Short mmCIF file of N, CA and C in Angstrom, two decimals:
data_model
loop_
_atom_site.label_atom_id
_atom_site.label_comp_id
_atom_site.label_asym_id
_atom_site.label_seq_id
_atom_site.Cartn_x
_atom_site.Cartn_y
_atom_site.Cartn_z
N MET A 1 -23.76 49.24 52.68
CA MET A 1 -25.04 49.68 52.22
C MET A 1 -25.08 51.21 52.31
N ARG A 2 -25.72 51.82 51.32
CA ARG A 2 -25.80 53.28 51.29
C ARG A 2 -26.75 53.81 52.35
N GLN A 3 -26.47 55.01 52.83
CA GLN A 3 -27.37 55.63 53.80
C GLN A 3 -28.66 56.04 53.10
N GLY A 4 -29.75 55.93 53.79
CA GLY A 4 -31.02 56.30 53.20
C GLY A 4 -31.64 55.20 52.36
N SER A 5 -30.93 54.15 52.17
CA SER A 5 -31.42 53.03 51.37
C SER A 5 -32.18 52.08 52.28
N ASN A 6 -33.30 51.59 51.81
CA ASN A 6 -34.07 50.68 52.64
C ASN A 6 -33.94 49.23 52.17
N GLN A 7 -32.83 48.90 51.53
CA GLN A 7 -32.58 47.54 51.10
C GLN A 7 -32.01 46.73 52.27
N SER A 8 -32.35 45.48 52.29
CA SER A 8 -31.75 44.59 53.27
C SER A 8 -31.06 43.46 52.52
N TRP A 9 -29.93 43.03 53.04
CA TRP A 9 -29.17 41.97 52.42
C TRP A 9 -29.70 40.64 52.90
N LEU A 10 -29.84 39.70 51.97
CA LEU A 10 -30.34 38.38 52.30
C LEU A 10 -29.25 37.35 52.07
N HIS A 11 -29.23 36.33 52.89
CA HIS A 11 -28.23 35.27 52.80
C HIS A 11 -28.86 34.08 52.10
N TYR A 12 -28.30 33.72 50.93
CA TYR A 12 -28.81 32.62 50.14
C TYR A 12 -27.91 31.40 50.30
N ILE A 13 -28.24 30.35 49.58
CA ILE A 13 -27.44 29.13 49.67
C ILE A 13 -26.04 29.37 49.10
N LYS A 14 -25.11 28.54 49.50
CA LYS A 14 -23.70 28.60 49.09
C LYS A 14 -23.06 29.93 49.46
N ASP A 15 -23.45 30.50 50.60
CA ASP A 15 -22.88 31.73 51.15
C ASP A 15 -22.94 32.91 50.20
N ILE A 16 -24.03 33.04 49.47
CA ILE A 16 -24.24 34.19 48.59
C ILE A 16 -25.09 35.20 49.34
N ILE A 17 -24.60 36.43 49.42
CA ILE A 17 -25.31 37.51 50.08
C ILE A 17 -25.64 38.55 49.00
N ALA A 18 -26.93 38.84 48.82
CA ALA A 18 -27.35 39.77 47.78
C ALA A 18 -28.58 40.54 48.25
N ALA A 19 -28.85 41.64 47.56
CA ALA A 19 -29.97 42.49 47.94
C ALA A 19 -31.29 41.99 47.38
N ASP A 20 -31.25 41.27 46.24
CA ASP A 20 -32.49 40.73 45.68
C ASP A 20 -32.21 39.37 45.03
N VAL A 21 -33.27 38.72 44.64
CA VAL A 21 -33.17 37.36 44.10
C VAL A 21 -32.42 37.35 42.78
N TYR A 22 -32.67 38.34 41.92
CA TYR A 22 -32.03 38.37 40.60
C TYR A 22 -30.51 38.51 40.72
N SER A 23 -30.04 39.32 41.65
CA SER A 23 -28.60 39.46 41.87
C SER A 23 -28.00 38.17 42.41
N ALA A 24 -28.73 37.49 43.27
CA ALA A 24 -28.24 36.23 43.83
C ALA A 24 -28.15 35.16 42.74
N VAL A 25 -29.14 35.10 41.86
CA VAL A 25 -29.11 34.12 40.77
C VAL A 25 -27.95 34.42 39.82
N PHE A 26 -27.73 35.70 39.49
CA PHE A 26 -26.62 36.07 38.62
C PHE A 26 -25.28 35.68 39.24
N LEU A 27 -25.11 35.98 40.53
CA LEU A 27 -23.86 35.66 41.20
C LEU A 27 -23.65 34.15 41.30
N ALA A 28 -24.70 33.39 41.57
CA ALA A 28 -24.58 31.93 41.64
C ALA A 28 -24.21 31.35 40.29
N THR A 29 -24.78 31.89 39.21
CA THR A 29 -24.44 31.43 37.86
C THR A 29 -22.99 31.75 37.53
N TYR A 30 -22.54 32.94 37.89
CA TYR A 30 -21.15 33.32 37.63
C TYR A 30 -20.17 32.44 38.40
N VAL A 31 -20.46 32.18 39.66
CA VAL A 31 -19.57 31.34 40.48
C VAL A 31 -19.53 29.92 39.93
N ARG A 32 -20.67 29.38 39.53
CA ARG A 32 -20.72 28.04 38.96
C ARG A 32 -19.92 27.97 37.66
N THR A 33 -20.03 28.98 36.81
CA THR A 33 -19.27 29.02 35.55
C THR A 33 -17.78 29.14 35.81
N ALA A 34 -17.38 29.96 36.78
CA ALA A 34 -15.96 30.12 37.10
C ALA A 34 -15.38 28.83 37.67
N GLU A 35 -16.16 28.11 38.47
CA GLU A 35 -15.68 26.84 39.02
C GLU A 35 -15.55 25.79 37.92
N ARG A 36 -16.50 25.77 37.00
CA ARG A 36 -16.47 24.78 35.93
C ARG A 36 -15.30 25.03 34.98
N ASN A 37 -15.05 26.28 34.64
CA ASN A 37 -13.99 26.62 33.68
C ASN A 37 -12.63 26.79 34.34
N LYS A 38 -12.57 26.72 35.66
CA LYS A 38 -11.33 26.93 36.41
C LYS A 38 -10.71 28.28 36.05
N SER A 39 -11.53 29.29 35.86
CA SER A 39 -11.04 30.60 35.45
C SER A 39 -10.58 31.46 36.62
N TYR A 40 -10.57 30.92 37.82
CA TYR A 40 -10.16 31.70 38.98
C TYR A 40 -8.68 31.51 39.30
N PHE A 41 -8.00 30.57 38.67
CA PHE A 41 -6.59 30.32 38.97
C PHE A 41 -5.67 31.51 38.69
N PRO A 42 -5.88 32.30 37.62
CA PRO A 42 -5.00 33.46 37.41
C PRO A 42 -5.10 34.51 38.50
N ASN A 43 -6.15 34.47 39.31
CA ASN A 43 -6.34 35.47 40.37
C ASN A 43 -5.82 35.01 41.72
N LEU A 44 -5.16 33.87 41.77
CA LEU A 44 -4.68 33.32 43.03
C LEU A 44 -3.16 33.20 43.03
N GLU A 45 -2.60 33.22 44.21
CA GLU A 45 -1.19 32.92 44.44
C GLU A 45 -1.11 31.93 45.58
N VAL A 46 -0.07 31.12 45.58
CA VAL A 46 0.14 30.16 46.66
C VAL A 46 1.47 30.50 47.33
N VAL A 47 1.44 30.70 48.63
CA VAL A 47 2.65 30.98 49.41
C VAL A 47 3.03 29.70 50.12
N ASP A 48 4.22 29.20 49.81
CA ASP A 48 4.73 27.96 50.41
C ASP A 48 5.85 28.34 51.38
N LEU A 49 5.59 28.20 52.66
CA LEU A 49 6.58 28.59 53.66
C LEU A 49 7.65 27.53 53.87
N THR A 50 7.40 26.28 53.47
CA THR A 50 8.42 25.25 53.64
C THR A 50 9.56 25.43 52.64
N THR A 51 9.25 25.89 51.43
CA THR A 51 10.30 26.11 50.42
C THR A 51 10.61 27.59 50.24
N HIS A 52 9.95 28.46 50.99
CA HIS A 52 10.16 29.92 50.94
C HIS A 52 9.98 30.46 49.53
N GLN A 53 8.83 30.14 48.91
CA GLN A 53 8.56 30.65 47.59
C GLN A 53 7.09 31.04 47.44
N ILE A 54 6.84 31.93 46.48
CA ILE A 54 5.49 32.35 46.14
C ILE A 54 5.24 31.86 44.73
N ILE A 55 4.21 31.06 44.57
CA ILE A 55 3.86 30.52 43.25
C ILE A 55 2.84 31.45 42.63
N LYS A 56 3.22 32.10 41.51
CA LYS A 56 2.36 33.09 40.88
C LYS A 56 1.82 32.62 39.53
N GLN A 57 2.51 31.72 38.86
CA GLN A 57 2.08 31.27 37.54
C GLN A 57 0.87 30.35 37.67
N THR A 58 -0.04 30.47 36.72
CA THR A 58 -1.29 29.71 36.75
C THR A 58 -1.08 28.20 36.78
N PRO A 59 -0.18 27.62 35.96
CA PRO A 59 -0.01 26.16 36.04
C PRO A 59 0.53 25.70 37.40
N GLY A 60 1.39 26.49 38.01
CA GLY A 60 1.92 26.14 39.32
C GLY A 60 0.87 26.22 40.41
N VAL A 61 0.01 27.23 40.32
CA VAL A 61 -1.08 27.37 41.28
C VAL A 61 -2.06 26.21 41.13
N GLN A 62 -2.36 25.86 39.88
CA GLN A 62 -3.28 24.77 39.62
C GLN A 62 -2.71 23.45 40.13
N LEU A 63 -1.42 23.24 39.96
CA LEU A 63 -0.78 22.02 40.44
C LEU A 63 -0.77 21.99 41.97
N ALA A 64 -0.50 23.12 42.60
CA ALA A 64 -0.47 23.16 44.06
C ALA A 64 -1.86 22.91 44.66
N LEU A 65 -2.90 23.42 44.00
CA LEU A 65 -4.25 23.24 44.51
C LEU A 65 -4.86 21.90 44.14
N SER A 66 -4.27 21.21 43.17
CA SER A 66 -4.84 19.92 42.76
C SER A 66 -4.54 18.82 43.77
N ASN A 67 -3.54 19.04 44.63
CA ASN A 67 -3.28 18.06 45.69
C ASN A 67 -4.48 18.00 46.61
N SER A 68 -4.86 16.80 46.98
CA SER A 68 -6.06 16.65 47.80
C SER A 68 -5.86 17.23 49.20
N GLU A 69 -4.64 17.23 49.68
CA GLU A 69 -4.36 17.74 51.02
C GLU A 69 -3.24 18.76 50.93
N LEU A 70 -3.54 20.01 51.29
CA LEU A 70 -2.52 21.05 51.25
C LEU A 70 -1.55 20.88 52.41
N ASP A 71 -0.31 21.25 52.17
CA ASP A 71 0.70 21.28 53.22
C ASP A 71 0.24 22.30 54.27
N PRO A 72 0.46 22.03 55.55
CA PRO A 72 -0.02 22.99 56.56
C PRO A 72 0.65 24.36 56.47
N TYR A 73 1.77 24.47 55.78
CA TYR A 73 2.45 25.75 55.63
C TYR A 73 2.31 26.29 54.22
N MET A 74 1.24 25.91 53.51
CA MET A 74 0.95 26.39 52.17
C MET A 74 -0.35 27.16 52.23
N PHE A 75 -0.33 28.43 51.82
CA PHE A 75 -1.47 29.30 51.94
C PHE A 75 -1.89 29.82 50.57
N VAL A 76 -3.19 29.85 50.32
CA VAL A 76 -3.75 30.37 49.09
C VAL A 76 -4.23 31.79 49.36
N ILE A 77 -3.78 32.74 48.53
CA ILE A 77 -4.19 34.13 48.71
C ILE A 77 -4.69 34.68 47.37
N GLY A 78 -5.55 35.67 47.44
CA GLY A 78 -6.06 36.34 46.24
C GLY A 78 -5.17 37.52 45.88
N LYS A 79 -5.09 37.83 44.59
CA LYS A 79 -4.23 38.92 44.14
C LYS A 79 -4.87 40.30 44.28
N ASN A 80 -6.17 40.38 44.54
CA ASN A 80 -6.78 41.70 44.62
C ASN A 80 -6.49 42.24 45.96
#
């Protein structure tokens, strides 16, 4: 938060933190759209320590995450 600003951050449902209601609604709509379209897969990588590989391609990440139970040595990381 900027100095001199009198805004306070509010915690909304689904772990959304925003300064006002309009920002929270926009963020919730964006997250819902990204989940529905599965558009977040290109921004993820899966590190598999059992096979010593990093899965970077979108179809491989989608396949690794589609398993109902992840391997305990498989980690999902963001590319940013």
